[in-house]
Coordinates of C-alpha atoms and ligand atoms in Angstrom, one line a residue:
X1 CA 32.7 10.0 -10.5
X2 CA 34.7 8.0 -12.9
X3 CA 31.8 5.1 -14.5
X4 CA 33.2 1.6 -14.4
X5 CA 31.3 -0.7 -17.4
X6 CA 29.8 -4.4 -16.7
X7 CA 32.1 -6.5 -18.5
X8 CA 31.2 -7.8 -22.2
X9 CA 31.1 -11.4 -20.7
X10 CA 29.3 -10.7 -18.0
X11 CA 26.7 -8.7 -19.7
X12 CA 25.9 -11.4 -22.2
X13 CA 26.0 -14.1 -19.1
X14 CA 23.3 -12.1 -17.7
X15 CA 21.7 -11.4 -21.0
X16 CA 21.7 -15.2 -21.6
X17 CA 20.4 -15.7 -18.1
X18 CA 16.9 -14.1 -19.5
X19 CA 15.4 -13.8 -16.1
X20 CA 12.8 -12.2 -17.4
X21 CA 11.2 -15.5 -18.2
X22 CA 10.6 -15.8 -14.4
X23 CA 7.3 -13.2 -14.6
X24 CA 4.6 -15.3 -14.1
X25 CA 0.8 -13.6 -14.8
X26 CA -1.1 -14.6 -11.8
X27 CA -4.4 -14.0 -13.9
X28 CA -5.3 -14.9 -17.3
X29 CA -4.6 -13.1 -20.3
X30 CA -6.6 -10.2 -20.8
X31 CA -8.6 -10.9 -18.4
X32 CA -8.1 -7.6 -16.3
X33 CA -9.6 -5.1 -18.4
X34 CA -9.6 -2.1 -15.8
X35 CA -6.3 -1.5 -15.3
X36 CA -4.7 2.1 -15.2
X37 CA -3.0 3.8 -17.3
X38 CA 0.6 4.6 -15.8
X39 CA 2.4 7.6 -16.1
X40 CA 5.3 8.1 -13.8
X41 CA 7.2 12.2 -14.3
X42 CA 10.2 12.0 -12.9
X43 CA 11.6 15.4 -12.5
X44 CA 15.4 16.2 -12.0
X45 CA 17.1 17.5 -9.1
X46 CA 13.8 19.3 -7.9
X47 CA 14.2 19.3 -4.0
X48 CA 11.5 18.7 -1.2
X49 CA 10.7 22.2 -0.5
X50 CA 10.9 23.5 -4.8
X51 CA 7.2 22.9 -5.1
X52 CA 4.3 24.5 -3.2
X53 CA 2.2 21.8 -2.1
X54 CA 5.4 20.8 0.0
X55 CA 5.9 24.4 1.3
X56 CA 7.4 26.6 -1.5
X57 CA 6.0 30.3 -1.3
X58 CA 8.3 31.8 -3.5
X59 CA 7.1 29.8 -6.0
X60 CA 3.8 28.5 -7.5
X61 CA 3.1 24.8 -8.7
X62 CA -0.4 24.8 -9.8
X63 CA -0.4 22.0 -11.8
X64 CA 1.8 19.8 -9.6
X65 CA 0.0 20.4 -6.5
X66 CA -3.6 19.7 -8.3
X67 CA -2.2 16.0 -8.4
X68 CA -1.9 16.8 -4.8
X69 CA -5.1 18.4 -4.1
X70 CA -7.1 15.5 -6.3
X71 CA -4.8 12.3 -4.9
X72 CA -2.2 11.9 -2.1
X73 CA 0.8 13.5 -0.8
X74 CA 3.8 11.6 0.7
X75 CA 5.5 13.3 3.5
X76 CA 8.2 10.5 3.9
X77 CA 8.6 9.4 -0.2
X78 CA 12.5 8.8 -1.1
X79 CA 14.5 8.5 -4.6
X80 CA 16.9 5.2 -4.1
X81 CA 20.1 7.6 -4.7
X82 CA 21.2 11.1 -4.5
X83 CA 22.2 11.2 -8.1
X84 CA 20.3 10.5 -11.3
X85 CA 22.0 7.5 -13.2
X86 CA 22.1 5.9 -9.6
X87 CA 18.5 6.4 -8.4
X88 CA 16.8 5.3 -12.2
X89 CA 18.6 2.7 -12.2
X90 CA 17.3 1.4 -9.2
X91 CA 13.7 2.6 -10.0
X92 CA 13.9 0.4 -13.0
X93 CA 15.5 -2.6 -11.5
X94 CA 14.5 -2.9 -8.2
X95 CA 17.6 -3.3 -7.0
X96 CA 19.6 -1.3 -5.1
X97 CA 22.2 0.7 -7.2
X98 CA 25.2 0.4 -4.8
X99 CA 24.9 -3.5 -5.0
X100 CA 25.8 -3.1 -8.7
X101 CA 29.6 -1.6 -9.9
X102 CA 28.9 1.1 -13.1
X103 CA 26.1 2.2 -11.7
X104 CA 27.3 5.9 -11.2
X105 CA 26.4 9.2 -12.5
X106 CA 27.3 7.8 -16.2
X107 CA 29.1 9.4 -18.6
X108 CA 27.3 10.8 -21.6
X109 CA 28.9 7.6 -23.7
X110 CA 28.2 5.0 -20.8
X111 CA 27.3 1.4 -22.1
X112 CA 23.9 0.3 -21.4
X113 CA 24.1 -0.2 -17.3
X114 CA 20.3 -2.4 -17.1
X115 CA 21.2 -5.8 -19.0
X116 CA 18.6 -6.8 -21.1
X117 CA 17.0 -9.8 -19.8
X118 CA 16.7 -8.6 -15.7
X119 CA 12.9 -8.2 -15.0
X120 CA 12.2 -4.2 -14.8
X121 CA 9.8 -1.8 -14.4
X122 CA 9.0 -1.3 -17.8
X123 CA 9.1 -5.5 -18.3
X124 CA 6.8 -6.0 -15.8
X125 CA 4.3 -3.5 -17.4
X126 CA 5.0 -4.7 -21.1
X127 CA 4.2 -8.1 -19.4
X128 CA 0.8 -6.8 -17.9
X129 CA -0.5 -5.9 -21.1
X130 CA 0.8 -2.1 -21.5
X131 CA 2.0 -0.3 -24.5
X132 CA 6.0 1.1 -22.5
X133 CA 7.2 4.1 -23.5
X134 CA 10.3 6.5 -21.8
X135 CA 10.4 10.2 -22.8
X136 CA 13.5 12.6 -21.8
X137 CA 16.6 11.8 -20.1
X138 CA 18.0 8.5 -19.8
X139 CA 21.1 8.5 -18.2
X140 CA 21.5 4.8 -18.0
X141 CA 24.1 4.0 -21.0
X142 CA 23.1 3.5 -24.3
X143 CA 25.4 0.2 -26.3
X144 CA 26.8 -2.8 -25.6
X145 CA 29.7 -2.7 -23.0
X146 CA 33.2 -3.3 -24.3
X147 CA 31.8 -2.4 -28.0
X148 CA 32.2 0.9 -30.0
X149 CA 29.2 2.8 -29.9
X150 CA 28.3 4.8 -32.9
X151 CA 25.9 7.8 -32.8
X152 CA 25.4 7.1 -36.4
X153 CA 24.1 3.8 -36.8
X154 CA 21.3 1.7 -34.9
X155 CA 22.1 1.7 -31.2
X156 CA 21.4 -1.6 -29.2
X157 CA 20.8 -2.4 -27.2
X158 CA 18.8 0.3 -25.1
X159 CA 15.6 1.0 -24.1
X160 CA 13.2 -1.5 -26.4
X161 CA 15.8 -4.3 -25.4
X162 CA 15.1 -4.1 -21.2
X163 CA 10.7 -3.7 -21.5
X164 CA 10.2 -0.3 -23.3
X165 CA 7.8 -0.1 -26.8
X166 CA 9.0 3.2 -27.2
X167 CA 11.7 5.7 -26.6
X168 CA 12.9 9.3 -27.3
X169 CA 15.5 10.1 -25.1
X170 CA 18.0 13.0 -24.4
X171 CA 20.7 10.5 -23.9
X172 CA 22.3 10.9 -21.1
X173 CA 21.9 14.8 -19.7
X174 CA 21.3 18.5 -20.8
X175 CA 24.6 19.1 -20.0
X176 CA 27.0 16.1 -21.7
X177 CA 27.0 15.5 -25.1
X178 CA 26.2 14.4 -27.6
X179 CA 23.6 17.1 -27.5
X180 CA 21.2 15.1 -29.5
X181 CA 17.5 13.2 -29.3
X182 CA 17.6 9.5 -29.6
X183 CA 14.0 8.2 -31.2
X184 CA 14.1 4.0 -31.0
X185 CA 17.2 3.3 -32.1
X186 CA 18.2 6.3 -34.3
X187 CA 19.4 10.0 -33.5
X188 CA 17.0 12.4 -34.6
X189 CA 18.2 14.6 -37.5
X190 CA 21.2 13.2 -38.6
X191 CA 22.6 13.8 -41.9
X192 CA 25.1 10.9 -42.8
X193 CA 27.4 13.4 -44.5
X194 CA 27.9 14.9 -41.2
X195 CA 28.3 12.1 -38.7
X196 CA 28.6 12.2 -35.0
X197 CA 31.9 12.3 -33.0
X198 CA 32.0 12.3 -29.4
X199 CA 35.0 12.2 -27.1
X200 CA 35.4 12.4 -22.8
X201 CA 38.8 12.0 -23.3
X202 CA 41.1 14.3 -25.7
X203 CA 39.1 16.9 -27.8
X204 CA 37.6 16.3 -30.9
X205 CA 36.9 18.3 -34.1
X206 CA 37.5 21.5 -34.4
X207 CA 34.9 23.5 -32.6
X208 CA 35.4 25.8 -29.9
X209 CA 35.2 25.3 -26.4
X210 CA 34.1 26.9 -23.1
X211 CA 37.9 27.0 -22.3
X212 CA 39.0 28.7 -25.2
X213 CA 36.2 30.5 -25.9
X214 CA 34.1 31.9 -23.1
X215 CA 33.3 35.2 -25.5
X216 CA 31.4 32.8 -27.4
X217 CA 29.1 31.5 -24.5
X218 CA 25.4 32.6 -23.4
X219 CA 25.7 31.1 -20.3
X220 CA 29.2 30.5 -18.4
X221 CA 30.1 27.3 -16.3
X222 CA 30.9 27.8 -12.8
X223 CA 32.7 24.8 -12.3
X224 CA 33.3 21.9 -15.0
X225 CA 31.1 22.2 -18.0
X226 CA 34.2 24.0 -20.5
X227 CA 34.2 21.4 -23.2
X228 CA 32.2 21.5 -26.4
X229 CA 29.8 24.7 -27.0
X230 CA 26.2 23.8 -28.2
X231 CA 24.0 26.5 -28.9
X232 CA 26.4 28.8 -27.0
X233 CA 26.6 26.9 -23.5
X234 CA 29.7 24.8 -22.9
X235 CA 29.1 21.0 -22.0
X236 CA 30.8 18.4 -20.5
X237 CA 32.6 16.5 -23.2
X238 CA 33.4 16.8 -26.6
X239 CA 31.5 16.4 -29.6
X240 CA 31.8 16.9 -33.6
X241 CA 29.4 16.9 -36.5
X242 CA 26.0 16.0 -36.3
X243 CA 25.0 19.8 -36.5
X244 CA 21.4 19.3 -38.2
X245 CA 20.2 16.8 -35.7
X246 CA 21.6 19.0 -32.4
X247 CA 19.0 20.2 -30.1
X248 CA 17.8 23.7 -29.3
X249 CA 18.0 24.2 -25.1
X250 CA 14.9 26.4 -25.0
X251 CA 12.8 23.5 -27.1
X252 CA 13.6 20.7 -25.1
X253 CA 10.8 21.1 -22.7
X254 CA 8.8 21.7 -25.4
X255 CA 10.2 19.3 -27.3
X256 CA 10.0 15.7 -25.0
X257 CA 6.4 17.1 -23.6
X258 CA 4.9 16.9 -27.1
X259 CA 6.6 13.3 -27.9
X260 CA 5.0 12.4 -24.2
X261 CA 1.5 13.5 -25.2
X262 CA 1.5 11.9 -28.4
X263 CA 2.4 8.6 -27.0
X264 CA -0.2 8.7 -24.8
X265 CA -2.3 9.7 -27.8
X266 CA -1.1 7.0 -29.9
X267 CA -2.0 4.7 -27.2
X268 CA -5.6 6.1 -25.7
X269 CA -7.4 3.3 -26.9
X270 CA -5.0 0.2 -25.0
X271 CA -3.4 0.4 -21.4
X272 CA 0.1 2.3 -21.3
X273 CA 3.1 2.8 -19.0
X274 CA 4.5 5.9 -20.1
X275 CA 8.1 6.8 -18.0
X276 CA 8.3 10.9 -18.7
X277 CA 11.2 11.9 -18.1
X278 CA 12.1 15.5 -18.0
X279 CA 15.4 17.7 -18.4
X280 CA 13.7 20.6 -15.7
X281 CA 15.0 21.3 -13.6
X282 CA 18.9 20.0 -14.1
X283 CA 21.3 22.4 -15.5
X284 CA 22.0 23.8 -17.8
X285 CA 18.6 25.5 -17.1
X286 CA 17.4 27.4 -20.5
X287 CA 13.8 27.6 -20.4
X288 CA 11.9 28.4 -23.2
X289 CA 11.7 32.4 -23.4
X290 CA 8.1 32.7 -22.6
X291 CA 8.9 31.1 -18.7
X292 CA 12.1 33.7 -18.7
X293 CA 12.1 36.2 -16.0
X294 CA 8.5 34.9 -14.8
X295 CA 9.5 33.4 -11.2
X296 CA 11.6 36.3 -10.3
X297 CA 14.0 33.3 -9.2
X298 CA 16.5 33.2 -12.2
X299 CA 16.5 30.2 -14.3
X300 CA 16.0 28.4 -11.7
X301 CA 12.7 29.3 -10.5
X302 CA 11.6 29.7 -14.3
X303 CA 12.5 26.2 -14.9
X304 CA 10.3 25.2 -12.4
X305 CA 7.8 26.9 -13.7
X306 CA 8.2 25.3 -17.1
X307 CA 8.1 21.8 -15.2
X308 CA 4.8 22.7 -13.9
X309 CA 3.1 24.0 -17.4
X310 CA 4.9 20.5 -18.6
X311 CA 2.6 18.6 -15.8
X312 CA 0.0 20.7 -16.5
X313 CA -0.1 19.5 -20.3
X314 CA 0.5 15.7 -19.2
X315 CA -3.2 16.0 -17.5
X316 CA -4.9 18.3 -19.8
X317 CA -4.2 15.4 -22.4
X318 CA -5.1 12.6 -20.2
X319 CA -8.6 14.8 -19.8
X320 CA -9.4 15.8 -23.0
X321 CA -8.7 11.8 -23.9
X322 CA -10.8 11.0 -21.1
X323 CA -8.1 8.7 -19.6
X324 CA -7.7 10.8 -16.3
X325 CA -10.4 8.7 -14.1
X326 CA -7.9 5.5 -14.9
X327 CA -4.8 6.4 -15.1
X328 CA -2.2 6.5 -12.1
X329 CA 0.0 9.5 -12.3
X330 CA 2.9 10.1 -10.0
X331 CA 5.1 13.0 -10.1
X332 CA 8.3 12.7 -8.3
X333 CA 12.1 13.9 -8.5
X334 CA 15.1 12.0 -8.9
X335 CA 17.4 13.6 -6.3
X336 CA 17.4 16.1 -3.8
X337 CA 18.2 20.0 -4.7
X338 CA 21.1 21.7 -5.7
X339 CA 21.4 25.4 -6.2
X340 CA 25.1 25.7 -8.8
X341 CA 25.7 22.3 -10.2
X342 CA 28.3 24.1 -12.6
X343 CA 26.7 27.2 -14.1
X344 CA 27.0 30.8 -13.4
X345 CA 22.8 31.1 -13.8
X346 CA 22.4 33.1 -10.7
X347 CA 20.4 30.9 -8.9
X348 CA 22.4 31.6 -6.2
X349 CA 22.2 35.4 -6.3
X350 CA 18.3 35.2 -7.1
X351 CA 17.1 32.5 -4.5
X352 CA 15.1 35.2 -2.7
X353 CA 14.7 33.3 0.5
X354 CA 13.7 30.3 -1.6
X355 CA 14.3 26.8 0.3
X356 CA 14.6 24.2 -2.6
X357 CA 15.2 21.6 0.3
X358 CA 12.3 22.7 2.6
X359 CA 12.9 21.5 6.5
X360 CA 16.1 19.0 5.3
X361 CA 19.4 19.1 5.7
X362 CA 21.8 18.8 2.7
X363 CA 21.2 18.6 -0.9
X364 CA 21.5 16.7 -3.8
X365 CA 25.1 14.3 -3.5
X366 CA 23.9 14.3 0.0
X367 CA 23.9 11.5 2.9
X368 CA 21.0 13.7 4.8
X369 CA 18.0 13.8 4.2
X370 CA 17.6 16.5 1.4
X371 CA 19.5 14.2 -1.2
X372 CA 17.0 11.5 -0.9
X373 CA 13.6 12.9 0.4
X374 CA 11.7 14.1 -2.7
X375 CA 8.5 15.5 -3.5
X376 CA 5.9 12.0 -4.5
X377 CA 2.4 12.9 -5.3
X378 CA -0.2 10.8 -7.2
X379 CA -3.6 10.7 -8.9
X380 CA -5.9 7.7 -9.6
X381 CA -9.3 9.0 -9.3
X382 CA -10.7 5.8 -9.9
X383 CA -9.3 3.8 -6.8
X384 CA -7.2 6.3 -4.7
X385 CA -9.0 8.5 -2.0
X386 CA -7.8 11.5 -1.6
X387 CA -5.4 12.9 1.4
X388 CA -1.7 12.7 3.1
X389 CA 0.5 10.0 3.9
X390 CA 3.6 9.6 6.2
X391 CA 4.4 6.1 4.6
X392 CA 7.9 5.2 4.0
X393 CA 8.2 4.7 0.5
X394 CA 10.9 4.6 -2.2
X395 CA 10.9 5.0 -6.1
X396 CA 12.4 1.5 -5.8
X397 CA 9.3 0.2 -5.0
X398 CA 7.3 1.0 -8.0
X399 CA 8.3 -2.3 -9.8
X400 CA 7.1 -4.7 -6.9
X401 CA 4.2 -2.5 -6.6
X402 CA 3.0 -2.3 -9.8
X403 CA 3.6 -6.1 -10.0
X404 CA 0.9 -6.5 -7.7
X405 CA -1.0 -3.9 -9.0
X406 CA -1.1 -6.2 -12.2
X407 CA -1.6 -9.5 -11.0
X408 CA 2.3 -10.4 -11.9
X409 CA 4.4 -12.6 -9.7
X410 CA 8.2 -11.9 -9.1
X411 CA 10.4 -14.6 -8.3
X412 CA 13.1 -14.6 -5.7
X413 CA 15.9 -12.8 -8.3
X414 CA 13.3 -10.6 -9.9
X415 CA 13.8 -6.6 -8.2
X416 CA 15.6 -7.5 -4.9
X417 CA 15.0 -4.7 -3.0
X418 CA 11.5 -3.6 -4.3
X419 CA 9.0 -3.6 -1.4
X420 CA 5.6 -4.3 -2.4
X421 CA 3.8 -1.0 -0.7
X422 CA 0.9 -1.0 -3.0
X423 CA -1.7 -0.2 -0.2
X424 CA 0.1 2.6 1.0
X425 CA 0.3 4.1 -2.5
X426 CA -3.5 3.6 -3.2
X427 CA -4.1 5.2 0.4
X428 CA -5.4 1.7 1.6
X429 CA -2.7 1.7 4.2
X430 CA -0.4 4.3 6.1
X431 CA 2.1 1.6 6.2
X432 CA 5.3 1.6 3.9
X433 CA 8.2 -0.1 3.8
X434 CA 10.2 -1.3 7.2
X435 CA 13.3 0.2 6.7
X436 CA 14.9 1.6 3.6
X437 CA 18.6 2.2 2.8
X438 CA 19.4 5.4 1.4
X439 CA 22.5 5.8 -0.8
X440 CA 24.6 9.1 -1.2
X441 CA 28.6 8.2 -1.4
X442 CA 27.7 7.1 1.8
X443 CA 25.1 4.8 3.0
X444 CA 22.3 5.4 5.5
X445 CA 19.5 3.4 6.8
X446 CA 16.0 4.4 7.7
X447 CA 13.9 2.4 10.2
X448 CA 10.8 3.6 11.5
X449 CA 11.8 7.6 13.0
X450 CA 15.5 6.5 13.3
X451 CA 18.1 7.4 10.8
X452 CA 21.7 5.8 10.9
X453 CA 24.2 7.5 8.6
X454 CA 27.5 5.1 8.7
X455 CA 30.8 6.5 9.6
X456 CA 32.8 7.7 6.5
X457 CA 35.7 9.4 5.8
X458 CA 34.5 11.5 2.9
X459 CA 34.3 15.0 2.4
X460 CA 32.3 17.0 4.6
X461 CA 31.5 19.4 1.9
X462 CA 31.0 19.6 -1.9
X463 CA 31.7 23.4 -2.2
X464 CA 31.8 23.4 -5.9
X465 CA 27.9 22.9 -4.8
X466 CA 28.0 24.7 -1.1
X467 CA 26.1 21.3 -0.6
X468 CA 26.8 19.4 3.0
X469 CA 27.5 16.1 2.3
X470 CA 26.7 13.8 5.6
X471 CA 30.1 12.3 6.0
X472 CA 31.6 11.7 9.3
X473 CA 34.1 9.5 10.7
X474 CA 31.6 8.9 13.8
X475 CA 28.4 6.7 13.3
X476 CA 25.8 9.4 13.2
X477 CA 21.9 8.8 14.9
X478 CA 19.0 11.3 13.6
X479 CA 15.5 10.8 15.2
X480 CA 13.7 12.4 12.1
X481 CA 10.4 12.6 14.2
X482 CA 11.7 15.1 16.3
X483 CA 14.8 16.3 14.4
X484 CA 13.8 16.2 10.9
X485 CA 16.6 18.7 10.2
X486 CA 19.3 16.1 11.6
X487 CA 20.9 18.9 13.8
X488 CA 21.4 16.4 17.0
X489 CA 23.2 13.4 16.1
X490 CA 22.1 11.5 19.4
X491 CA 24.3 8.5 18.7
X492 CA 26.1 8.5 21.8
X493 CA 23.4 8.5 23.4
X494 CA 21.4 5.8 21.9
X495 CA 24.3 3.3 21.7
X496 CA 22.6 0.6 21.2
X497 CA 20.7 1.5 18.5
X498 CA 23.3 2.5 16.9
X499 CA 24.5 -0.9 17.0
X500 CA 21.2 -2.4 16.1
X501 CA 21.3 -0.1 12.8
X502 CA 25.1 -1.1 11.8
X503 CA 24.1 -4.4 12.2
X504 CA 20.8 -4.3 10.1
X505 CA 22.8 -2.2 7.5
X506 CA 25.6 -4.9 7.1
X507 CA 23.3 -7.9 7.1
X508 CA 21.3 -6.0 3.9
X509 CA 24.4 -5.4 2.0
X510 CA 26.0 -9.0 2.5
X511 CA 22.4 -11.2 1.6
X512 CA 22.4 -9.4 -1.2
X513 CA 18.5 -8.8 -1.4
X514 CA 15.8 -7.4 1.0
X515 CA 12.3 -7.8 -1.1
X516 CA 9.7 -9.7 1.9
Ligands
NG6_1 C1 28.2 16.2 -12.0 C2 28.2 17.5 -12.8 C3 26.8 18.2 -12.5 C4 25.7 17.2 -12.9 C5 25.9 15.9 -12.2 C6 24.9 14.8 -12.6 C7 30.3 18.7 -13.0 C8 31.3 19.6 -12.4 N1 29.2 18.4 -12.3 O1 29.4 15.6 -12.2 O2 26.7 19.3 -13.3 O3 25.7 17.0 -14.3 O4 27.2 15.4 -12.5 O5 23.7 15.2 -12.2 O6 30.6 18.2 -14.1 S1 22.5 14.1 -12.2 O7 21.4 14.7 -11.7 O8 22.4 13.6 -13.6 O9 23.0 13.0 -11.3
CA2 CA1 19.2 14.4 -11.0

């Protein structure tokens, strides 16, 4: 997918626009001493049926399904988009991704796609009173748009400029350069004398590629991923210098998990909002060597394996601080599954009668369900019962929630398609959202056990993935109750819904918003 970039003019119009100003604190200052902590780990391309509490028994997820076991477990919990840059940036904004042109899986030198000044996520919980900190993979552009960005000198904006205190970031994904960590504003490492060049065009420096030089590789690309070679895996892109400061595969885990507990150290004593972010289980997947060969899955499975140890150390540092009682953790994925995504790993040969996507159809990049329909669990000992909910609910909804969660008011502008469905996540209510748009290339629409997928003359498949994409000329009808597999498309039989749905879907795109 080729990334577009806002404008420079329209960027600083928004900028100037400071919407932010339009928070409002419905109580007084300080005067809400109770509330949680917030840690929300968002895992990558972990599918619906990769964990155990939501099926998986080739596979064991202790530490993922004790949020489970101690909190609740949503059945019908859905990621905005079926791609990453897509479905953060609407966790963050509250708005809708495909409203918004650039907002696409983003190249690893995208601009900054959130404008500083919208109310997000992280605003609204800097504005509550929170210490904000992201850990892990950003994805979301780092720079001004229509400005040079340079590796080597203080990038802005990014993270501390749209509600974050904190950041270290793998800047865009494992598998683009520049293969570096970002900490605030700075790369991690750098020697001047060797700065940082990075290119998605024509090649750069003189270092060998995947192309050139597959002897030289550890692990081979399938498809794409033949540019630069970073501790002997091949990336997408090119990239020069910057050797001290480059980052070791089998660390990373390691690596953002330690920055993540010590900002939650840091910060035991105050209320914080810590976004953790993790590289497991995208590819290239390179565990650390003690998770290597231990799920009998490939790579895969181990990284899996390391995502659950990384959980597992999230809570045994909120315990040993004492923070667990009050502090609302979620665990969720930002995508649906996908098996190759552009390395030979052998997750294909090795899957072992494993279903990463459970019951769904599709996969990550995916119109049905599997691209969208994630794993959500979450913990708050202190207010939320324990148990299972069919609520609709979307990461989307995490901004209006938490808004209400901390007594702050959005006004009309603020997160436009963030539902409020606070009771459902504190198990108050087993009512989510009304309806919910889903967004693949294609866009679908969710209302009660009906699913409209609208016609589209896309690709069927993605066999570079062997993933089925949803796309089809004809309107297609799912009733998930009874088809949760979308094998029937019953839209010629239902004609009228059909049209109901169309209509509903065409009315949400052209207001523009769809926040109650
Ligand atoms: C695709 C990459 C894939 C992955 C994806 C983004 C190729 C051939 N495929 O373009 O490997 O990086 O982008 O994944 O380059 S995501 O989870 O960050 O959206
Ligand atoms: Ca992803």
């Amino acid at each position: 997918m080729k990334p577009s970039y806002l404008s420079r003019r329209s960027f600083m119009k928004s900028a100037g626009l400071a919407a932010a100003a339009a928070l409002v604190p419905a109580r007084l200052w300080g005067a809400d001493t109770n509330l949680p902590n917030v840690v929300i780990i968002y895992a990558d391309d972990l599918g619906y049926g990769d964990v155990s509490c939501y099926g998986a028994t080739k596979i064991r997820t202790p530490n993922i399904d004790r949020i489970a076991a101690e909190g609740l477990r949503f059945t019908n919990a859905h990621s905005p988009s079926a791609t990453c840059t897509p479905s953060r940036y609407a966790m963050l904004t509250g708005q809708y991704a495909w409203r918004q042109k650039g907002t696409g899986i983003a190249r690893g030198d995208a601009r900054m796609i959130i404008q500083p000044g919208r109310t997000t996520l992280p605003l609204v919980m800097q504005r509550a009173g929170h210490r904000t900190g992201v850990v892990g993979k950003w994805h979301l552009g780092l720079g001004a748009p229509g400005e040079p960005l340079d590796w080597n000198s203080e990038i802005r904006p990014g993270p501390l400029d749209i509600g974050f205190d904190y950041c270290f970031l793998i800047p865009a994904t494992g598998d683009r350069v520049p293969c570096v960590y970002l900490e605030n504003r700075r790369v991690v490492g750098l020697d001047p004398k060797d700065p940082i060049r990075v290119s998605f065009g024509k090649p750069i420096g003189d270092e060998p590629t995947g192309k050139d030089h597959p002897e030289l590789l550890k692990m081979h690309p399938s498809h794409g991923h033949n540019q630069t070679i970073i501790n002997g895996i091949s990336r997408i892109g090119y990239m020069a210098g910057g050797k001290a400061a480059r980052w070791v595969d089998e660390d990373m885990a390691d690596t953002i998990t330690g920055k993540a507990t010590d900002f939650i150290e840091k910060n035991k004593d105050k209320p914080f909002f810590l976004y953790f972010s993790t590289h497991d289980i995208h590819v290239p997947r390179v565990p650390h060597p003690r998770f290597v060969g231990k799920s009998g899955l490939g790579p895969r499975g181990d990284a899996i394996l390391q995502l659950d140890f990384c959980v597992g150390e999230i809570l045994a540092t909120l315990e040993r601080l004492n923070l667990a009682e009050n502090t609302l953790v979620i665990f969720t994925s930002d995508n649906g599954p996908v098996v190759d995504d552009g390395y030979k790993d052998q997750a294909v040969e090795k899957l072992s009668g494993h279903k990463p996507a459970g019951p769904l159809r599709g996969g990550k990049y995916s119109a049905f369900d599997a691209g969208t329909r994630v794993p959500l669990v979450l913990r708050w000992p202190a207010r939320v019962k324990k148990g299972l909910s069919d609520a609709l609910v979307c990461q989307i909804d995490f901004t209006a929630s938490l808004a209400a969660l901390t007594s702050l008011k959005l006004v009309r502008d603020d997160a436009p398609d963030s539902f409020n469905v606070l009771s459902a996540l504190l198990a108050e209510s087993s009512a989510g959202r009304d309806h919910l748009v889903e967004h693949a290339g294609t866009l679908s629409l969710i209302k009660g056990d009906w699913k409209y997928i609208e016609p589209s003359k896309g690709p069927k498949m993605n066999r570079n993935v062997n993933i089925e994409l949803g796309n089809d000329p004809r309107p297609q009808l799912y009733d998930l109750r009874n088809d949760l597999g979308e094998k029937h498309n019953v839209a010629a039989e239902h004609p009228d819904v059909v049209t109901k749905m169309a209509a509903l879907l065409a009315k949400i795109r052209k207001e523009g918003r769809t926040r109650p």
